[in-house]
């Protein structure tokens, strides 16, 4: 009798784990978690920072090589990087 109890406890534990997993899956499908607003906010802030960095890179390249395309007498009609981000609706 001493060997039967440990031998039967393993299938009982496996069966119990399977029942738990099935019920947990069923519960999560019926009650999904709402999307986190922090994820969207973090993505939006990262995108905004990336756009500001890209505009600074383009502005630096334009300052360096702009004379090759515009010529010496062309007016400066572009917006700075900081004003362009805040001017958008």
Coordinates of N, CA, C and O in Angstrom, one line a residue:
X1 N 0.8 -1.2 0.0 CA 0.0 0.0 0.0 C 0.9 1.3 0.0 O 0.4 2.3 -0.5
X2 N 2.1 1.2 0.5 CA 2.9 2.3 0.6 C 3.4 2.8 -0.8 O 3.7 4.0 -1.0
X3 N 3.5 1.9 -1.8 CA 3.9 2.3 -3.1 C 2.8 2.7 -4.0 O 3.0 3.4 -5.0
X4 N 1.6 2.3 -3.7 CA 0.4 2.7 -4.5 C 0.1 4.1 -4.4 O -0.2 4.8 -5.4
X5 N 0.1 4.7 -3.2 CA -0.2 6.1 -3.0 C 0.7 7.1 -3.8 O 0.2 7.9 -4.6
X6 N 2.0 6.9 -3.8 CA 2.8 7.8 -4.6 C 2.7 7.5 -6.1 O 2.7 8.4 -6.9
X7 N 2.4 6.3 -6.5 CA 2.2 5.9 -7.9 C 0.9 6.5 -8.4 O 0.8 7.0 -9.6
X8 N -0.1 6.6 -7.6 CA -1.4 7.2 -8.1 C -1.4 8.7 -7.9 O -2.2 9.4 -8.6
X9 N -0.6 9.3 -7.1 CA -0.6 10.7 -6.9 C -0.1 11.4 -8.2 O -0.5 12.6 -8.5
X10 N 0.8 10.8 -8.9 CA 1.4 11.5 -10.2 C 0.3 11.6 -11.2 O 0.1 12.8 -11.7
X11 N -0.5 10.6 -11.6 CA -1.6 10.9 -12.5 C -2.6 11.8 -12.0 O -3.2 12.6 -12.8
X12 N -2.9 11.8 -10.7 CA -3.9 12.8 -10.2 C -3.4 14.2 -10.3 O -4.1 15.1 -10.7
X13 N -2.1 14.4 -10.0 CA -1.5 15.8 -10.2 C -1.5 16.2 -11.7 O -1.8 17.4 -12.0
X14 N -1.2 15.3 -12.6 CA -1.2 15.7 -14.0 C -2.6 16.0 -14.5 O -2.8 17.0 -15.2
X15 N -3.6 15.2 -14.1 CA -5.0 15.4 -14.4 C -5.4 16.7 -13.8 O -6.1 17.5 -14.5
X16 N -5.1 17.0 -12.6 CA -5.5 18.2 -11.9 C -4.9 19.4 -12.6 O -5.5 20.5 -12.8
X17 N -3.6 19.3 -13.0 CA -3.0 20.4 -13.8 C -3.7 20.7 -15.1 O -3.8 21.8 -15.6
X18 N -4.1 19.6 -15.8 CA -4.8 19.7 -17.1 C -6.1 20.4 -16.9 O -6.5 21.3 -17.7
X19 N -6.9 20.0 -15.8 CA -8.1 20.7 -15.6 C -7.9 22.1 -15.2 O -8.7 23.0 -15.7
X20 N -6.9 22.5 -14.4 CA -6.6 23.9 -14.1 C -6.3 24.7 -15.4 O -6.8 25.8 -15.6
X21 N -5.5 24.1 -16.3 CA -5.1 24.8 -17.5 C -6.3 25.0 -18.4 O -6.5 26.1 -19.0
X22 N -7.2 24.0 -18.5 CA -8.4 24.1 -19.3 C -9.4 25.2 -18.8 O -9.9 26.0 -19.5
X23 N -9.6 25.2 -17.5 CA -10.5 26.2 -16.9 C -9.8 27.6 -17.0 O -10.6 28.6 -17.3
X24 N -8.5 27.7 -16.8 CA -7.9 29.0 -16.9 C -8.0 29.6 -18.3 O -8.2 30.7 -18.5
X25 N -7.8 28.7 -19.3 CA -7.9 29.1 -20.7 C -9.4 29.5 -21.0 O -9.6 30.6 -21.7
X26 N -10.3 28.8 -20.5 CA -11.7 29.1 -20.7 C -12.1 30.5 -20.1 O -12.7 31.3 -20.7
X27 N -11.6 30.7 -18.9 CA -11.8 31.9 -18.2 C -11.2 33.1 -18.9 O -11.8 34.2 -19.0
X28 N -10.0 33.0 -19.4 CA -9.3 34.1 -20.0 C -10.0 34.4 -21.4 O -10.0 35.6 -21.8
X29 N -10.5 33.4 -22.0 CA -11.2 33.7 -23.3 C -12.6 34.4 -23.0 O -13.0 35.2 -23.8
X30 N -13.2 34.1 -22.0 CA -14.5 34.8 -21.6 C -14.3 36.1 -21.0 O -15.2 37.0 -21.1
X31 N -13.2 36.4 -20.3 CA -12.9 37.6 -19.7 C -11.5 38.1 -20.0 O -10.6 38.1 -19.3
X32 N -11.4 38.7 -21.3 CA -10.1 39.2 -21.7 C -9.7 40.4 -20.9 O -10.6 41.2 -20.6
X33 N -8.4 40.6 -20.8 CA -8.0 41.9 -20.1 C -8.1 43.0 -21.0 O -7.8 42.9 -22.2
X34 N -8.4 44.2 -20.5 CA -8.5 45.4 -21.4 C -7.1 45.8 -21.9 O -6.1 45.5 -21.2
X35 N -7.0 46.4 -23.0 CA -5.7 46.9 -23.4 C -5.1 48.0 -22.5 O -5.9 48.8 -22.0
X36 N -3.9 47.9 -22.3 CA -3.2 48.9 -21.4 C -3.0 50.2 -22.1 O -2.4 50.3 -23.2
X37 N -3.5 51.3 -21.5 CA -3.2 52.6 -22.2 C -1.8 53.0 -22.1 O -1.3 53.9 -22.9
X38 N -1.0 52.5 -21.2 CA 0.4 52.9 -21.0 C 1.2 52.4 -22.2 O 2.1 53.0 -22.7
X39 N 0.8 51.3 -22.8 CA 1.5 50.8 -24.0 C 1.3 51.7 -25.2 O 2.3 52.1 -25.9
X40 N 0.1 52.2 -25.4 CA -0.2 53.1 -26.5 C 0.5 54.5 -26.3 O 1.0 55.1 -27.2
X41 N 0.5 54.9 -25.0 CA 1.1 56.2 -24.7 C 2.6 56.1 -24.9 O 3.2 57.0 -25.4
X42 N 3.2 55.0 -24.4 CA 4.6 54.9 -24.6 C 5.0 54.8 -26.1 O 6.0 55.4 -26.5
X43 N 4.2 54.1 -26.9 CA 4.5 54.1 -28.3 C 4.4 55.4 -29.0 O 5.2 55.8 -29.8
X44 N 3.3 56.2 -28.5 CA 3.1 57.5 -29.1 C 4.3 58.4 -28.7 O 4.8 59.2 -29.6
X45 N 4.7 58.4 -27.5 CA 5.9 59.2 -27.1 C 7.1 58.8 -27.8 O 7.9 59.7 -28.2
X46 N 7.4 57.6 -28.0 CA 8.6 57.1 -28.7 C 8.5 57.5 -30.1 O 9.6 57.9 -30.7
X47 N 7.4 57.5 -30.7 CA 7.2 57.9 -32.1 C 7.5 59.4 -32.3 O 8.2 59.9 -33.2
X48 N 7.0 60.2 -31.3 CA 7.2 61.6 -31.3 C 8.7 62.0 -31.2 O 9.2 62.8 -31.9
X49 N 9.3 61.3 -30.3 CA 10.8 61.5 -30.1 C 11.6 61.1 -31.3 O 12.5 61.8 -31.7
X50 N 11.2 60.0 -31.9 CA 11.8 59.6 -33.2 C 11.7 60.6 -34.3 O 12.6 60.9 -35.0
X51 N 10.5 61.2 -34.4 CA 10.2 62.2 -35.4 C 11.1 63.4 -35.2 O 11.6 64.0 -36.1
X52 N 11.2 63.9 -33.9 CA 12.0 65.0 -33.6 C 13.4 64.8 -33.9 O 14.1 65.6 -34.5
X53 N 13.9 63.6 -33.6 CA 15.3 63.2 -33.9 C 15.5 63.2 -35.4 O 16.6 63.7 -35.9
X54 N 14.6 62.7 -36.2 CA 14.7 62.6 -37.6 C 14.7 64.0 -38.2 O 15.5 64.3 -39.1
X55 N 13.9 64.9 -37.7 CA 13.8 66.2 -38.2 C 15.1 67.0 -37.9 O 15.6 67.8 -38.7
X56 N 15.7 66.7 -36.7 CA 17.0 67.4 -36.4 C 18.1 66.9 -37.4 O 18.9 67.6 -37.8
X57 N 18.0 65.6 -37.7 CA 19.0 65.0 -38.6 C 18.9 65.7 -40.0 O 19.8 66.1 -40.6
X58 N 17.6 65.8 -40.5 CA 17.3 66.4 -41.8 C 17.7 67.9 -41.7 O 18.3 68.4 -42.7
X59 N 17.4 68.6 -40.7 CA 17.8 70.0 -40.6 C 19.3 70.2 -40.6 O 19.8 71.1 -41.2
X60 N 20.0 69.3 -39.9 CA 21.5 69.4 -39.9 C 22.0 69.1 -41.3 O 23.0 69.8 -41.8
X61 N 21.5 68.1 -42.0 CA 21.9 67.8 -43.4 C 21.6 69.0 -44.3 O 22.4 69.3 -45.2
X62 N 20.4 69.6 -44.1 CA 20.0 70.7 -44.9 C 21.0 71.9 -44.7 O 21.3 72.6 -45.6
X63 N 21.3 72.2 -43.4 CA 22.2 73.3 -43.1 C 23.6 73.0 -43.8 O 24.3 73.9 -44.2
X64 N 24.0 71.7 -43.8 CA 25.3 71.4 -44.3 C 25.3 71.4 -45.8 O 26.2 72.0 -46.4
X65 N 24.3 70.8 -46.5 CA 24.3 70.7 -47.9 C 23.3 71.5 -48.6 O 23.1 71.4 -49.8
X66 N 22.6 72.4 -47.9 CA 21.5 73.2 -48.5 C 22.0 74.1 -49.6 O 21.3 74.4 -50.6
X67 N 23.2 74.6 -49.4 CA 23.8 75.6 -50.4 C 24.0 74.9 -51.7 O 24.0 75.6 -52.8
X68 N 24.2 73.6 -51.8 CA 24.4 72.9 -53.0 C 23.1 72.9 -53.9 O 23.2 72.9 -55.1
X69 N 22.0 72.9 -53.2 CA 20.7 72.8 -53.9 C 20.0 74.1 -54.2 O 19.4 74.4 -55.2
X70 N 20.1 75.0 -53.2 CA 19.4 76.3 -53.2 C 20.2 77.4 -54.0 O 19.6 78.3 -54.5
X71 N 21.4 77.4 -53.9 CA 22.2 78.5 -54.4 C 22.4 79.5 -53.3 O 21.7 79.5 -52.3
X72 N 23.2 80.5 -53.5 CA 23.5 81.5 -52.5 C 22.3 82.5 -52.2 O 22.2 83.0 -51.1
X73 N 21.4 82.7 -53.1 CA 20.3 83.7 -52.9 C 19.0 83.2 -52.6 O 18.0 83.9 -52.5
X74 N 18.8 81.9 -52.3 CA 17.5 81.3 -52.0 C 17.1 81.6 -50.6 O 17.9 81.6 -49.7
X75 N 15.8 82.0 -50.4 CA 15.3 82.3 -49.1 C 15.1 81.0 -48.3 O 14.9 79.9 -48.8
X76 N 15.2 81.1 -46.9 CA 15.0 80.0 -46.0 C 13.5 79.9 -45.7 O 13.0 80.6 -44.9
X77 N 12.8 78.9 -46.4 CA 11.4 78.8 -46.2 C 11.0 77.6 -45.3 O 9.8 77.3 -45.2
X78 N 11.9 76.8 -44.8 CA 11.6 75.7 -44.0 C 11.4 76.0 -42.5 O 11.9 77.1 -42.0
X79 N 10.6 75.2 -41.8 CA 10.3 75.4 -40.4 C 11.4 74.6 -39.6 O 11.8 73.6 -40.0
X80 N 11.8 75.2 -38.4 CA 12.7 74.4 -37.6 C 12.0 73.2 -37.0 O 10.8 73.1 -37.0
X81 N 12.8 72.2 -36.5 CA 12.2 70.9 -36.1 C 11.3 71.1 -34.9 O 10.2 70.5 -34.8
X82 N 11.6 72.0 -34.0 CA 10.7 72.2 -32.8 C 9.3 72.8 -33.2 O 8.3 72.4 -32.7
X83 N 9.3 73.8 -34.1 CA 8.1 74.4 -34.5 C 7.2 73.5 -35.4 O 6.0 73.5 -35.3
X84 N 7.9 72.6 -36.2 CA 7.1 71.7 -37.0 C 6.3 70.7 -36.2 O 5.2 70.3 -36.6
X85 N 6.9 70.2 -35.1 CA 6.2 69.2 -34.3 C 5.0 69.8 -33.6 O 3.9 69.2 -33.6
X86 N 5.2 71.0 -33.1 CA 4.1 71.6 -32.3 C 3.0 72.3 -33.2 O 1.9 72.6 -32.8
X87 N 3.4 72.5 -34.5 CA 2.4 73.2 -35.4 C 1.4 72.2 -35.9 O 0.3 72.6 -36.3
X88 N 1.7 70.9 -35.9 CA 0.7 69.9 -36.4 C -0.5 69.8 -35.4 O -0.3 69.9 -34.2
X89 N -1.7 69.5 -36.0 CA -2.9 69.4 -35.1 C -2.9 68.2 -34.3 O -2.4 67.2 -34.5

